[in-house]
Amino acid sequence: SFGRRVRSLEPADFELSGCEFRDSAGAPAILNAAGDNSNLVWTATVWFTANNASVFLPRFAVYDYSFNYNYPSNVLHVEFPFGHNARGGLTIAGAYAPWGATFCLTPQDRTRPSGNESGVEVYIVEVEEFNDSVFPIEGPYFNKLRYDGLEIAVVEMGTLAPGQTRSTVFEFQPFSNDINSTYPTWGVEDSFAHVLSWG
């Protein structure tokens, strides 16, 4: 908005970084005066082309009907964290645990997955991932669960759209001497501290 009527205002008058002015159909935008066409208030739709975007109107870009030029505007800056993340924690054996928390698992926390006819009981870990980028995370990619740095479960994922949230479910048994076991192994159940991580 301006304090005085300006003669014109075009997208080319702005300094844009990581974004473009477009209409709702994606065509190059024309800035239109709002309200009573006083040329005091102008609107535009910003389309992001990067995770960091800024809009700035420099000095001497436009002038009013008395040929007074504008002062520089403030810089409008928007930053989107890039990529997908696992929110605040994970759910293991039905209980939520924030990242960095300490929890204790017992054999009673194991369960038999539906469709599992072998009788093997496993721990079930669920991680909710979120894409907080303006771009899709192209698939396929792999979500991995690690126990003390060792990969114990891997799930292949498809493309994650911008703003999309979904869950990855890992199944693994605590220990097995059966080399033909179809479930990953994460070590002997003990009373020592271990680290469970996702990536």
Tab-separated table of C-alpha atoms in Angstrom:
chain	number	residue	atom	x	y	z
A	1	SER	CA	0.000	0.000	0.000
A	2	PHE	CA	1.059	3.579	-0.625
A	3	GLY	CA	0.356	6.902	1.075
A	4	ARG	CA	-0.273	8.575	-2.295
A	5	ARG	CA	-1.687	7.386	-5.589
A	6	VAL	CA	0.983	5.940	-7.842
A	7	ARG	CA	0.838	5.954	-11.614
A	8	SER	CA	1.537	2.279	-12.124
A	9	LEU	CA	2.985	-0.765	-10.456
A	10	GLU	CA	4.282	-3.793	-12.352
A	11	PRO	CA	5.804	-7.123	-11.324
A	12	ALA	CA	9.077	-5.995	-12.908
A	13	ASP	CA	9.268	-3.141	-10.373
A	14	PHE	CA	9.965	-5.631	-7.565
A	15	GLU	CA	13.065	-7.516	-6.600
A	16	LEU	CA	11.977	-11.126	-6.141
A	17	SER	CA	13.976	-14.046	-4.843
A	18	GLY	CA	12.640	-17.592	-4.710
A	19	CYS	CA	9.178	-16.603	-5.905
A	20	GLU	CA	7.128	-15.188	-8.779
A	21	PHE	CA	3.967	-13.135	-9.180
A	22	ARG	CA	1.296	-15.268	-10.868
A	23	ASP	CA	-2.463	-15.520	-10.962
A	24	SER	CA	-4.392	-18.547	-9.693
A	25	ALA	CA	-3.972	-20.291	-13.056
A	26	GLY	CA	-0.215	-19.855	-12.995
A	27	ALA	CA	-0.056	-17.127	-15.654
A	28	PRO	CA	2.178	-14.069	-15.122
A	29	ALA	CA	0.355	-11.794	-12.715
A	30	ILE	CA	-0.802	-8.247	-13.234
A	31	LEU	CA	-0.913	-6.235	-10.030
A	32	ASN	CA	-4.371	-4.717	-9.630
A	33	ALA	CA	-5.377	-1.783	-7.487
A	34	ALA	CA	-7.843	-2.862	-4.820
A	35	GLY	CA	-10.968	-1.163	-3.537
A	36	ASP	CA	-12.034	2.043	-5.229
A	37	ASN	CA	-9.147	2.044	-7.749
A	38	SER	CA	-7.431	4.822	-5.855
A	39	ASN	CA	-4.080	3.181	-6.715
A	40	LEU	CA	-3.225	3.207	-3.018
A	41	VAL	CA	-3.599	-0.528	-2.384
A	42	TRP	CA	-2.295	-3.192	-4.731
A	43	THR	CA	-2.510	-6.969	-4.549
A	44	ALA	CA	-0.538	-9.838	-6.028
A	45	THR	CA	-0.376	-13.616	-5.682
A	46	VAL	CA	3.057	-14.992	-4.840
A	47	TRP	CA	4.104	-18.441	-6.086
A	48	PHE	CA	7.120	-19.941	-4.348
A	49	THR	CA	9.907	-21.448	-6.430
A	50	ALA	CA	12.301	-22.112	-3.539
A	51	ASN	CA	12.188	-22.756	0.183
A	52	ASN	CA	13.476	-19.248	0.910
A	53	ALA	CA	11.587	-16.387	-0.719
A	54	SER	CA	11.692	-12.602	-0.435
A	55	VAL	CA	9.838	-9.649	-1.964
A	56	PHE	CA	11.252	-6.131	-2.021
A	57	LEU	CA	10.230	-2.880	-3.751
A	58	PRO	CA	13.364	-0.734	-4.183
A	59	ARG	CA	13.498	3.044	-4.086
A	60	PHE	CA	12.632	4.914	-7.300
A	61	ALA	CA	10.578	1.988	-8.598
A	62	VAL	CA	7.324	3.971	-8.928
A	63	TYR	CA	6.176	7.577	-8.595
A	64	ASP	CA	2.963	9.411	-7.797
A	65	TYR	CA	1.099	11.966	-9.877
A	66	SER	CA	3.354	14.723	-8.563
A	67	PHE	CA	6.415	12.766	-9.696
A	68	ASN	CA	7.527	11.921	-6.180
A	69	TYR	CA	9.318	8.574	-6.105
A	70	ASN	CA	8.731	5.877	-3.514
A	71	TYR	CA	10.912	5.006	-0.566
A	72	PRO	CA	12.198	1.406	-0.369
A	73	SER	CA	9.795	-1.073	1.169
A	74	ASN	CA	10.444	-3.521	3.935
A	75	VAL	CA	11.712	-6.915	2.835
A	76	LEU	CA	9.035	-9.595	3.059
A	77	HIS	CA	10.878	-12.842	3.753
A	78	VAL	CA	9.405	-16.330	4.087
A	79	GLU	CA	11.468	-19.414	4.855
A	80	PHE	CA	10.289	-22.999	4.581
A	81	PRO	CA	12.374	-25.721	6.231
A	82	PHE	CA	13.414	-28.094	3.478
A	83	GLY	CA	12.584	-31.750	3.238
A	84	HIS	CA	10.797	-34.213	5.436
A	85	ASN	CA	11.145	-34.730	9.132
A	86	ALA	CA	9.742	-37.036	11.771
A	87	ARG	CA	7.803	-34.475	13.741
A	88	GLY	CA	8.428	-34.669	17.470
A	89	GLY	CA	8.996	-38.349	18.137
A	90	LEU	CA	7.830	-41.903	17.497
A	91	THR	CA	5.245	-44.351	18.740
A	92	ILE	CA	6.594	-47.658	19.997
A	93	ALA	CA	4.467	-50.476	21.381
A	94	GLY	CA	1.507	-48.088	21.266
A	95	ALA	CA	3.125	-45.377	23.439
A	96	TYR	CA	4.408	-42.027	22.175
A	97	ALA	CA	8.051	-41.169	22.915
A	98	PRO	CA	9.505	-37.745	21.998
A	99	TRP	CA	12.923	-37.755	20.362
A	100	GLY	CA	15.548	-37.792	23.106
A	101	ALA	CA	13.229	-39.413	25.628
A	102	THR	CA	14.091	-42.521	27.648
A	103	PHE	CA	11.703	-45.465	27.639
A	104	CYS	CA	11.735	-49.099	28.708
A	105	LEU	CA	10.527	-52.050	26.633
A	106	THR	CA	9.628	-55.455	27.996
A	107	PRO	CA	8.620	-58.709	26.275
A	108	GLN	CA	5.031	-57.770	27.115
A	109	ASP	CA	5.320	-54.856	24.659
A	110	ARG	CA	5.693	-57.234	21.733
A	111	THR	CA	2.745	-58.123	19.530
A	112	ARG	CA	1.892	-60.490	16.703
A	113	PRO	CA	1.186	-58.539	13.476
A	114	SER	CA	-2.016	-59.315	11.609
A	115	GLY	CA	-1.462	-61.937	8.946
A	116	ASN	CA	1.569	-63.329	10.776
A	117	GLU	CA	1.009	-67.077	11.038
A	118	SER	CA	4.525	-67.926	12.223
A	119	GLY	CA	3.811	-66.981	15.809
A	120	VAL	CA	6.715	-64.512	15.888
A	121	GLU	CA	6.055	-61.532	18.134
A	122	VAL	CA	7.648	-58.219	17.201
A	123	TYR	CA	7.947	-54.663	18.379
A	124	ILE	CA	6.012	-52.168	16.260
A	125	VAL	CA	7.425	-48.673	15.807
A	126	GLU	CA	5.502	-45.970	13.963
A	127	VAL	CA	7.068	-42.715	12.781
A	128	GLU	CA	4.988	-39.867	11.364
A	129	GLU	CA	6.860	-37.966	8.681
A	130	PHE	CA	5.947	-34.567	7.295
A	131	ASN	CA	7.143	-32.729	4.196
A	132	ASP	CA	7.379	-29.075	5.199
A	133	SER	CA	8.961	-28.077	1.888
A	134	VAL	CA	7.154	-26.393	-1.005
A	135	PHE	CA	8.526	-29.145	-3.245
A	136	PRO	CA	7.738	-32.858	-3.301
A	137	ILE	CA	10.181	-35.369	-1.868
A	138	GLU	CA	10.565	-37.603	-4.891
A	139	GLY	CA	10.265	-41.348	-4.381
A	140	PRO	CA	11.269	-43.964	-4.124
A	141	TYR	CA	13.323	-43.319	-1.003
A	142	PHE	CA	13.892	-45.400	2.118
A	143	ASN	CA	12.977	-44.726	5.720
A	144	LYS	CA	15.316	-46.574	8.053
A	145	LEU	CA	15.151	-47.448	11.718
A	146	ARG	CA	18.452	-47.873	13.564
A	147	TYR	CA	19.365	-49.471	16.863
A	148	ASP	CA	22.688	-48.189	18.232
A	149	GLY	CA	23.498	-47.051	14.682
A	150	LEU	CA	22.710	-50.442	13.124
A	151	GLU	CA	19.938	-50.616	10.521
A	152	ILE	CA	17.232	-52.927	11.817
A	153	ALA	CA	14.296	-52.072	9.536
A	154	VAL	CA	13.937	-50.427	6.121
A	155	VAL	CA	10.704	-49.352	4.397
A	156	GLU	CA	10.545	-48.104	0.803
A	157	MET	CA	8.425	-44.975	0.367
A	158	GLY	CA	6.815	-43.265	-2.603
A	159	THR	CA	6.770	-39.525	-3.347
A	160	LEU	CA	5.803	-37.302	-0.415
A	161	ALA	CA	3.867	-34.245	-1.607
A	162	PRO	CA	4.388	-30.739	-0.162
A	163	GLY	CA	2.539	-30.451	3.130
A	164	GLN	CA	1.759	-34.170	3.226
A	165	THR	CA	1.880	-36.196	6.441
A	166	ARG	CA	2.046	-39.986	6.557
A	167	SER	CA	3.198	-42.795	8.791
A	168	THR	CA	5.913	-45.403	8.409
A	169	VAL	CA	5.425	-48.615	10.379
A	170	PHE	CA	8.473	-50.707	11.270
A	171	GLU	CA	8.309	-54.260	12.619
A	172	PHE	CA	11.278	-56.022	14.205
A	173	GLN	CA	11.906	-58.740	16.767
A	174	PRO	CA	14.280	-58.217	19.708
A	175	PHE	CA	16.456	-61.248	19.076
A	176	SER	CA	16.481	-64.366	16.923
A	177	ASN	CA	18.798	-67.308	16.402
A	178	ASP	CA	16.849	-68.240	13.283
A	179	ILE	CA	18.904	-67.109	10.287
A	180	ASN	CA	15.831	-67.560	8.104
A	181	SER	CA	13.754	-65.132	10.148
A	182	THR	CA	11.848	-62.644	7.998
A	183	TYR	CA	12.024	-59.969	10.712
A	184	PRO	CA	15.039	-57.757	11.406
A	185	THR	CA	16.885	-58.269	14.650
A	186	TRP	CA	17.893	-55.534	17.084
A	187	GLY	CA	19.960	-57.327	19.708
A	188	VAL	CA	19.491	-59.065	23.010
A	189	GLU	CA	16.888	-57.720	25.433
A	190	ASP	CA	18.828	-56.333	28.360
A	191	SER	CA	18.771	-53.605	30.992
A	192	PHE	CA	21.319	-51.355	29.292
A	193	ALA	CA	20.634	-48.052	27.526
A	194	HIS	CA	20.387	-48.146	23.727
A	195	VAL	CA	19.632	-45.544	21.038
A	196	LEU	CA	16.762	-45.875	18.577
A	197	SER	CA	16.944	-43.454	15.634
A	198	TRP	CA	15.167	-42.774	12.336
A	199	GLY	CA	16.450	-41.469	9.043
